[in-house]
Amino acid sequence: MATQQLGTALITGASTGIGAVYADRLAHRGYDLVLVARDEARLTALAERLRRETGRKVEWLKADLTAKADLAEVERRLREDESLTLLVNNAGMSVSGTLVDGDIDRFQAMIELNVIAPTRLAAAAARNFVTRKQGTIINVASVLALAPELFNGSYSGTKAYVLNLSLSLQKELEPAGVRVQAVLPGATRTEIWARAGVDVAGFPPEMIMEVDDMVDAALAGFDQNEPVTIPSLPDQAEFERYTAARLALGPNLSRNAPAERYLAKRSAA
């Protein structure tokens, strides 16, 4: 039986960890690939292995998404390549420590990679996909988007941005036939921890998910048409109740008068 033509997936942060496993799974599903990362040696090795194992067309593009010229080249590819049907916005970094004591330049680099790059890449892909009325954007965020108290607010803030961007894009792009999925992993065993100076061995073992399991769960959520997938969440209804509670705030978030409890204090004064 001939493989269904799924088109080409462009994956950022593809040389290792979550991105590399997405590349493996999508190639085996029948996607051609464009792999984007900074590590040329790892990209080459991964591309060669996936070509050999799957027979798919696998290209790689060395790029530092915090460098304007490199980011612009990936944007151009996303805007102009009509074979592209899927963007996996995965590249990201973490910085440990507090805002007061940390290296502010590292925080800025994190914001550029975690916020600016996925925004520009999603915009470029969306323009391409909307024109053809097909395509999918998968944005990899983090459960810390929902739990800012568990880590520094700068990192969790970048992931909350990715979640908010995804929810907004779902509403914006759905009429044009373009899907958006946000994936919120918990702690996953990847190199991001060591790069941030965090020893993952200090975490309780029951908190750490293996990267293969995380990506397989995320793709299962994709197959089930979930707009937001939290791979470790046992009961999806919990997130649905959270969403319902958030939406219930809507009618009272912007009104023409202060809430009664503030008026009472003003009168007392």
mmCIF file of C-alpha atoms in Angstrom:
data_model
loop_
_atom_site.group_PDB
_atom_site.id
_atom_site.type_symbol
_atom_site.label_atom_id
_atom_site.label_comp_id
_atom_site.label_asym_id
_atom_site.label_seq_id
_atom_site.Cartn_x
_atom_site.Cartn_y
_atom_site.Cartn_z
ATOM 1 C CA MET A 1 0.000 0.000 0.000
ATOM 2 C CA ALA A 2 1.370 3.448 -0.905
ATOM 3 C CA THR A 3 2.144 5.808 1.958
ATOM 4 C CA GLN A 4 -0.370 8.625 2.298
ATOM 5 C CA GLN A 5 1.138 11.923 1.173
ATOM 6 C CA LEU A 6 1.280 13.942 4.366
ATOM 7 C CA GLY A 7 3.606 16.654 3.131
ATOM 8 C CA THR A 8 6.619 18.032 4.959
ATOM 9 C CA ALA A 9 7.053 18.837 8.647
ATOM 10 C CA LEU A 10 9.490 21.517 9.754
ATOM 11 C CA ILE A 11 10.723 20.894 13.306
ATOM 12 C CA THR A 12 12.761 23.354 15.340
ATOM 13 C CA GLY A 13 15.131 22.212 18.061
ATOM 14 C CA ALA A 14 15.296 18.959 16.122
ATOM 15 C CA SER A 15 18.810 17.742 16.854
ATOM 16 C CA THR A 16 18.054 16.197 20.244
ATOM 17 C CA GLY A 17 15.403 15.594 22.882
ATOM 18 C CA ILE A 18 11.761 16.321 22.107
ATOM 19 C CA GLY A 19 12.466 17.654 18.617
ATOM 20 C CA ALA A 20 14.498 14.611 17.588
ATOM 21 C CA VAL A 21 11.775 12.237 18.771
ATOM 22 C CA TYR A 22 9.125 14.249 16.908
ATOM 23 C CA ALA A 23 11.334 13.895 13.810
ATOM 24 C CA ASP A 24 11.542 10.132 14.271
ATOM 25 C CA ARG A 25 7.817 9.666 14.845
ATOM 26 C CA LEU A 26 6.710 11.957 12.015
ATOM 27 C CA ALA A 27 9.095 10.382 9.509
ATOM 28 C CA HIS A 28 7.762 6.948 10.422
ATOM 29 C CA ARG A 29 4.223 8.285 9.956
ATOM 30 C CA GLY A 30 5.111 9.301 6.407
ATOM 31 C CA TYR A 31 6.128 12.960 6.622
ATOM 32 C CA ASP A 32 9.140 14.359 4.811
ATOM 33 C CA LEU A 33 11.168 16.551 7.149
ATOM 34 C CA VAL A 34 13.076 19.795 7.459
ATOM 35 C CA LEU A 35 15.126 19.629 10.652
ATOM 36 C CA VAL A 36 16.222 22.929 12.214
ATOM 37 C CA ALA A 37 18.804 23.300 15.001
ATOM 38 C CA ARG A 38 22.257 24.672 15.741
ATOM 39 C CA ASP A 39 24.147 21.362 16.046
ATOM 40 C CA GLU A 40 25.128 20.441 12.507
ATOM 41 C CA ALA A 41 26.741 17.123 13.410
ATOM 42 C CA ARG A 42 23.660 15.882 15.224
ATOM 43 C CA LEU A 43 21.351 17.127 12.481
ATOM 44 C CA THR A 44 23.359 15.282 9.853
ATOM 45 C CA ALA A 45 23.401 12.047 11.831
ATOM 46 C CA LEU A 46 19.667 12.197 12.538
ATOM 47 C CA ALA A 47 18.804 13.020 8.932
ATOM 48 C CA GLU A 48 20.903 10.149 7.627
ATOM 49 C CA ARG A 49 19.358 7.667 10.061
ATOM 50 C CA LEU A 50 15.794 8.698 9.275
ATOM 51 C CA ARG A 51 16.385 8.582 5.522
ATOM 52 C CA ARG A 52 17.789 5.080 5.907
ATOM 53 C CA GLU A 53 15.017 3.821 8.200
ATOM 54 C CA THR A 54 11.991 5.429 6.563
ATOM 55 C CA GLY A 55 12.898 6.296 2.986
ATOM 56 C CA ARG A 56 11.519 9.801 3.542
ATOM 57 C CA LYS A 57 13.098 12.981 2.238
ATOM 58 C CA VAL A 58 14.906 14.566 5.183
ATOM 59 C CA GLU A 59 16.640 17.936 4.910
ATOM 60 C CA TRP A 60 18.362 19.862 7.646
ATOM 61 C CA LEU A 61 18.911 23.553 8.165
ATOM 62 C CA LYS A 62 21.521 24.780 10.621
ATOM 63 C CA ALA A 63 20.097 27.825 12.359
ATOM 64 C CA ASP A 64 20.366 29.741 15.615
ATOM 65 C CA LEU A 65 16.859 31.109 16.111
ATOM 66 C CA THR A 66 18.158 33.915 18.311
ATOM 67 C CA ALA A 67 20.177 35.233 15.337
ATOM 68 C CA LYS A 68 18.083 37.488 13.101
ATOM 69 C CA ALA A 69 19.548 36.270 9.810
ATOM 70 C CA ASP A 70 19.061 32.593 10.706
ATOM 71 C CA LEU A 71 15.527 33.181 11.956
ATOM 72 C CA ALA A 72 14.685 35.086 8.780
ATOM 73 C CA GLU A 73 15.861 32.181 6.642
ATOM 74 C CA VAL A 74 13.622 29.719 8.491
ATOM 75 C CA GLU A 75 10.716 32.183 8.201
ATOM 76 C CA ARG A 76 11.302 32.425 4.454
ATOM 77 C CA ARG A 77 11.199 28.660 4.120
ATOM 78 C CA LEU A 78 7.953 28.494 6.079
ATOM 79 C CA ARG A 79 6.320 31.221 3.984
ATOM 80 C CA GLU A 80 7.394 29.974 0.562
ATOM 81 C CA ASP A 81 7.628 26.175 0.637
ATOM 82 C CA GLU A 82 4.265 24.816 -0.501
ATOM 83 C CA SER A 83 5.218 21.262 0.456
ATOM 84 C CA LEU A 84 5.133 22.228 4.135
ATOM 85 C CA THR A 85 2.030 21.083 6.003
ATOM 86 C CA LEU A 86 3.231 21.000 9.624
ATOM 87 C CA LEU A 87 5.321 23.228 11.870
ATOM 88 C CA VAL A 88 6.545 21.863 15.199
ATOM 89 C CA ASN A 89 7.586 24.939 17.191
ATOM 90 C CA ASN A 90 9.768 23.114 19.692
ATOM 91 C CA ALA A 91 13.067 24.985 20.100
ATOM 92 C CA GLY A 92 13.456 26.479 23.548
ATOM 93 C CA MET A 93 15.709 26.981 26.519
ATOM 94 C CA SER A 94 15.458 27.405 30.251
ATOM 95 C CA VAL A 95 17.350 29.605 32.686
ATOM 96 C CA SER A 96 17.535 28.666 36.352
ATOM 97 C CA GLY A 97 17.700 31.097 39.234
ATOM 98 C CA THR A 98 15.821 34.243 40.124
ATOM 99 C CA LEU A 99 15.412 37.398 38.099
ATOM 100 C CA VAL A 100 17.172 39.389 40.812
ATOM 101 C CA ASP A 101 20.280 37.206 40.980
ATOM 102 C CA GLY A 102 20.398 35.735 37.459
ATOM 103 C CA ASP A 103 22.236 36.730 34.283
ATOM 104 C CA ILE A 104 19.833 39.150 32.590
ATOM 105 C CA ASP A 105 21.428 38.519 29.188
ATOM 106 C CA ARG A 106 20.595 34.835 29.520
ATOM 107 C CA PHE A 107 17.012 35.733 30.383
ATOM 108 C CA GLN A 108 16.827 37.915 27.285
ATOM 109 C CA ALA A 109 18.192 35.122 25.088
ATOM 110 C CA MET A 110 15.564 32.791 26.539
ATOM 111 C CA ILE A 111 12.776 35.253 25.726
ATOM 112 C CA GLU A 112 14.092 35.635 22.176
ATOM 113 C CA LEU A 113 14.144 31.851 21.652
ATOM 114 C CA ASN A 114 10.979 30.943 23.584
ATOM 115 C CA VAL A 115 8.767 33.880 22.565
ATOM 116 C CA ILE A 116 10.046 35.883 19.598
ATOM 117 C CA ALA A 117 11.135 32.930 17.454
ATOM 118 C CA PRO A 118 7.977 30.808 17.780
ATOM 119 C CA THR A 119 5.812 33.879 17.178
ATOM 120 C CA ARG A 120 7.579 34.780 13.951
ATOM 121 C CA LEU A 121 7.700 31.163 12.776
ATOM 122 C CA ALA A 122 4.023 30.594 13.548
ATOM 123 C CA ALA A 123 3.147 33.768 11.642
ATOM 124 C CA ALA A 124 5.170 32.670 8.616
ATOM 125 C CA ALA A 125 3.665 29.173 8.628
ATOM 126 C CA ALA A 126 0.142 30.510 9.136
ATOM 127 C CA ARG A 127 0.404 32.750 6.068
ATOM 128 C CA ASN A 128 1.475 29.760 3.988
ATOM 129 C CA PHE A 129 -1.165 27.413 5.396
ATOM 130 C CA VAL A 130 -4.070 29.879 5.234
ATOM 131 C CA THR A 131 -3.406 30.468 1.542
ATOM 132 C CA ARG A 132 -3.783 26.731 0.900
ATOM 133 C CA LYS A 133 -6.467 26.229 3.573
ATOM 134 C CA GLN A 134 -4.582 23.363 5.195
ATOM 135 C CA GLY A 135 -1.773 22.829 7.648
ATOM 136 C CA THR A 136 -0.996 22.375 11.327
ATOM 137 C CA ILE A 137 1.068 24.239 13.902
ATOM 138 C CA ILE A 138 2.185 22.368 17.028
ATOM 139 C CA ASN A 139 3.540 24.683 19.740
ATOM 140 C CA VAL A 140 5.478 23.021 22.552
ATOM 141 C CA ALA A 141 4.890 24.944 25.783
ATOM 142 C CA SER A 142 5.079 23.550 29.338
ATOM 143 C CA VAL A 143 2.833 22.748 32.277
ATOM 144 C CA LEU A 144 4.563 25.680 33.971
ATOM 145 C CA ALA A 145 2.321 27.886 31.857
ATOM 146 C CA LEU A 146 -0.335 26.822 34.382
ATOM 147 C CA ALA A 147 1.914 26.752 37.464
ATOM 148 C CA PRO A 148 4.199 29.819 37.588
ATOM 149 C CA GLU A 149 4.903 29.264 41.292
ATOM 150 C CA LEU A 150 6.905 26.093 40.565
ATOM 151 C CA PHE A 151 9.817 27.723 38.697
ATOM 152 C CA ASN A 152 11.118 31.178 37.899
ATOM 153 C CA GLY A 153 8.515 33.459 36.431
ATOM 154 C CA SER A 154 10.559 34.380 33.373
ATOM 155 C CA TYR A 155 10.645 30.821 32.042
ATOM 156 C CA SER A 156 7.062 30.016 32.998
ATOM 157 C CA GLY A 157 6.046 33.366 31.531
ATOM 158 C CA THR A 158 7.500 32.430 28.145
ATOM 159 C CA LYS A 159 5.555 29.187 28.204
ATOM 160 C CA ALA A 160 2.343 30.928 29.254
ATOM 161 C CA TYR A 161 2.865 33.164 26.232
ATOM 162 C CA VAL A 162 3.141 30.116 23.956
ATOM 163 C CA LEU A 163 -0.076 28.694 25.406
ATOM 164 C CA ASN A 164 -1.931 32.013 25.001
ATOM 165 C CA LEU A 165 -0.619 32.390 21.468
ATOM 166 C CA SER A 166 -1.826 28.894 20.629
ATOM 167 C CA LEU A 167 -5.306 29.451 22.052
ATOM 168 C CA SER A 168 -5.653 32.697 20.133
ATOM 169 C CA LEU A 169 -4.352 31.155 16.895
ATOM 170 C CA GLN A 170 -6.819 28.293 17.208
ATOM 171 C CA LYS A 171 -9.672 30.778 17.056
ATOM 172 C CA GLU A 172 -8.022 32.856 14.340
ATOM 173 C CA LEU A 173 -6.992 30.040 11.993
ATOM 174 C CA GLU A 174 -9.745 27.451 12.404
ATOM 175 C CA PRO A 175 -12.036 29.112 9.813
ATOM 176 C CA ALA A 176 -9.220 28.719 7.274
ATOM 177 C CA GLY A 177 -8.833 24.998 7.978
ATOM 178 C CA VAL A 178 -5.548 25.344 9.897
ATOM 179 C CA ARG A 179 -5.088 23.367 13.125
ATOM 180 C CA VAL A 180 -3.128 24.497 16.174
ATOM 181 C CA GLN A 181 -2.182 22.200 19.044
ATOM 182 C CA ALA A 182 -0.448 23.328 22.230
ATOM 183 C CA VAL A 183 1.564 20.638 24.020
ATOM 184 C CA LEU A 184 2.302 21.157 27.717
ATOM 185 C CA PRO A 185 4.908 18.654 28.904
ATOM 186 C CA GLY A 186 5.788 18.247 32.532
ATOM 187 C CA ALA A 187 9.389 17.580 33.534
ATOM 188 C CA THR A 188 10.859 15.526 30.697
ATOM 189 C CA ARG A 189 14.269 13.860 30.608
ATOM 190 C CA THR A 190 16.104 16.019 28.064
ATOM 191 C CA GLU A 191 19.307 18.068 27.919
ATOM 192 C CA ILE A 192 17.468 21.296 28.722
ATOM 193 C CA TRP A 193 18.036 20.676 32.432
ATOM 194 C CA ALA A 194 21.815 20.371 32.210
ATOM 195 C CA ARG A 195 21.992 23.444 29.968
ATOM 196 C CA ALA A 196 20.093 25.395 32.617
ATOM 197 C CA GLY A 197 22.382 24.123 35.379
ATOM 198 C CA VAL A 198 19.709 21.933 36.977
ATOM 199 C CA ASP A 199 20.403 18.350 38.091
ATOM 200 C CA VAL A 200 17.348 16.356 37.034
ATOM 201 C CA ALA A 201 18.481 13.526 39.312
ATOM 202 C CA GLY A 202 17.323 15.665 42.227
ATOM 203 C CA PHE A 203 13.699 15.450 41.093
ATOM 204 C CA PRO A 204 11.401 12.728 42.458
ATOM 205 C CA PRO A 205 11.496 9.897 39.865
ATOM 206 C CA GLU A 206 7.707 9.892 39.602
ATOM 207 C CA MET A 207 7.869 13.452 38.193
ATOM 208 C CA ILE A 208 10.176 12.754 35.237
ATOM 209 C CA MET A 209 8.738 11.473 31.957
ATOM 210 C CA GLU A 210 10.910 9.859 29.300
ATOM 211 C CA VAL A 211 10.993 11.885 26.103
ATOM 212 C CA ASP A 212 9.696 9.051 23.894
ATOM 213 C CA ASP A 213 6.659 8.651 26.137
ATOM 214 C CA MET A 214 6.035 12.405 26.126
ATOM 215 C CA VAL A 215 6.072 12.745 22.348
ATOM 216 C CA ASP A 216 3.998 9.606 21.824
ATOM 217 C CA ALA A 217 1.368 10.988 24.211
ATOM 218 C CA ALA A 218 1.448 14.384 22.488
ATOM 219 C CA LEU A 219 0.868 12.740 19.114
ATOM 220 C CA ALA A 220 -1.936 10.642 20.573
ATOM 221 C CA GLY A 221 -3.530 13.920 21.695
ATOM 222 C CA PHE A 222 -2.969 15.282 18.198
ATOM 223 C CA ASP A 223 -4.744 12.252 16.721
ATOM 224 C CA GLN A 224 -7.649 12.885 19.112
ATOM 225 C CA ASN A 225 -7.889 16.515 17.914
ATOM 226 C CA GLU A 226 -7.063 17.957 21.332
ATOM 227 C CA PRO A 227 -6.403 21.699 21.184
ATOM 228 C CA VAL A 228 -4.259 21.420 24.331
ATOM 229 C CA THR A 229 -2.470 18.211 25.293
ATOM 230 C CA ILE A 230 -0.970 17.676 28.748
ATOM 231 C CA PRO A 231 0.764 14.288 28.449
ATOM 232 C CA SER A 232 0.876 13.549 32.182
ATOM 233 C CA LEU A 233 -2.682 14.644 33.047
ATOM 234 C CA PRO A 234 -4.746 11.536 33.928
ATOM 235 C CA ASP A 235 -8.162 13.170 33.512
ATOM 236 C CA GLN A 236 -8.646 15.616 30.633
ATOM 237 C CA ALA A 237 -11.847 16.780 32.337
ATOM 238 C CA GLU A 238 -9.680 18.545 34.946
ATOM 239 C CA PHE A 239 -8.241 20.819 32.280
ATOM 240 C CA GLU A 240 -11.683 21.317 30.785
ATOM 241 C CA ARG A 241 -12.969 22.455 34.203
ATOM 242 C CA TYR A 242 -9.985 24.803 34.535
ATOM 243 C CA THR A 243 -10.794 26.259 31.116
ATOM 244 C CA ALA A 244 -14.472 26.624 31.986
ATOM 245 C CA ALA A 245 -13.576 28.463 35.209
ATOM 246 C CA ARG A 246 -11.244 30.785 33.311
ATOM 247 C CA LEU A 247 -13.866 31.538 30.684
ATOM 248 C CA ALA A 248 -16.459 32.185 33.402
ATOM 249 C CA LEU A 249 -14.383 35.192 34.481
ATOM 250 C CA GLY A 250 -14.882 36.744 31.051
ATOM 251 C CA PRO A 251 -18.046 38.807 31.593
ATOM 252 C CA ASN A 252 -16.585 40.443 34.693
ATOM 253 C CA LEU A 253 -13.039 41.142 33.552
ATOM 254 C CA SER A 254 -13.874 44.498 31.996
ATOM 255 C CA ARG A 255 -16.810 46.566 33.316
ATOM 256 C CA ASN A 256 -17.673 50.247 33.555
ATOM 257 C CA ALA A 257 -17.458 50.407 37.360
ATOM 258 C CA PRO A 258 -15.208 49.023 40.076
ATOM 259 C CA ALA A 259 -16.356 45.911 41.937
ATOM 260 C CA GLU A 260 -18.596 46.545 44.942
ATOM 261 C CA ARG A 261 -15.912 45.555 47.459
ATOM 262 C CA TYR A 262 -13.716 48.451 46.286
ATOM 263 C CA LEU A 263 -16.609 50.927 46.301
ATOM 264 C CA ALA A 264 -17.398 50.018 49.897
ATOM 265 C CA LYS A 265 -13.853 50.808 51.002
ATOM 266 C CA ARG A 266 -13.886 54.095 49.123
ATOM 267 C CA SER A 267 -17.150 55.132 50.823
ATOM 268 C CA ALA A 268 -15.701 54.281 54.241
ATOM 269 C CA ALA A 269 -12.742 56.529 53.608
#
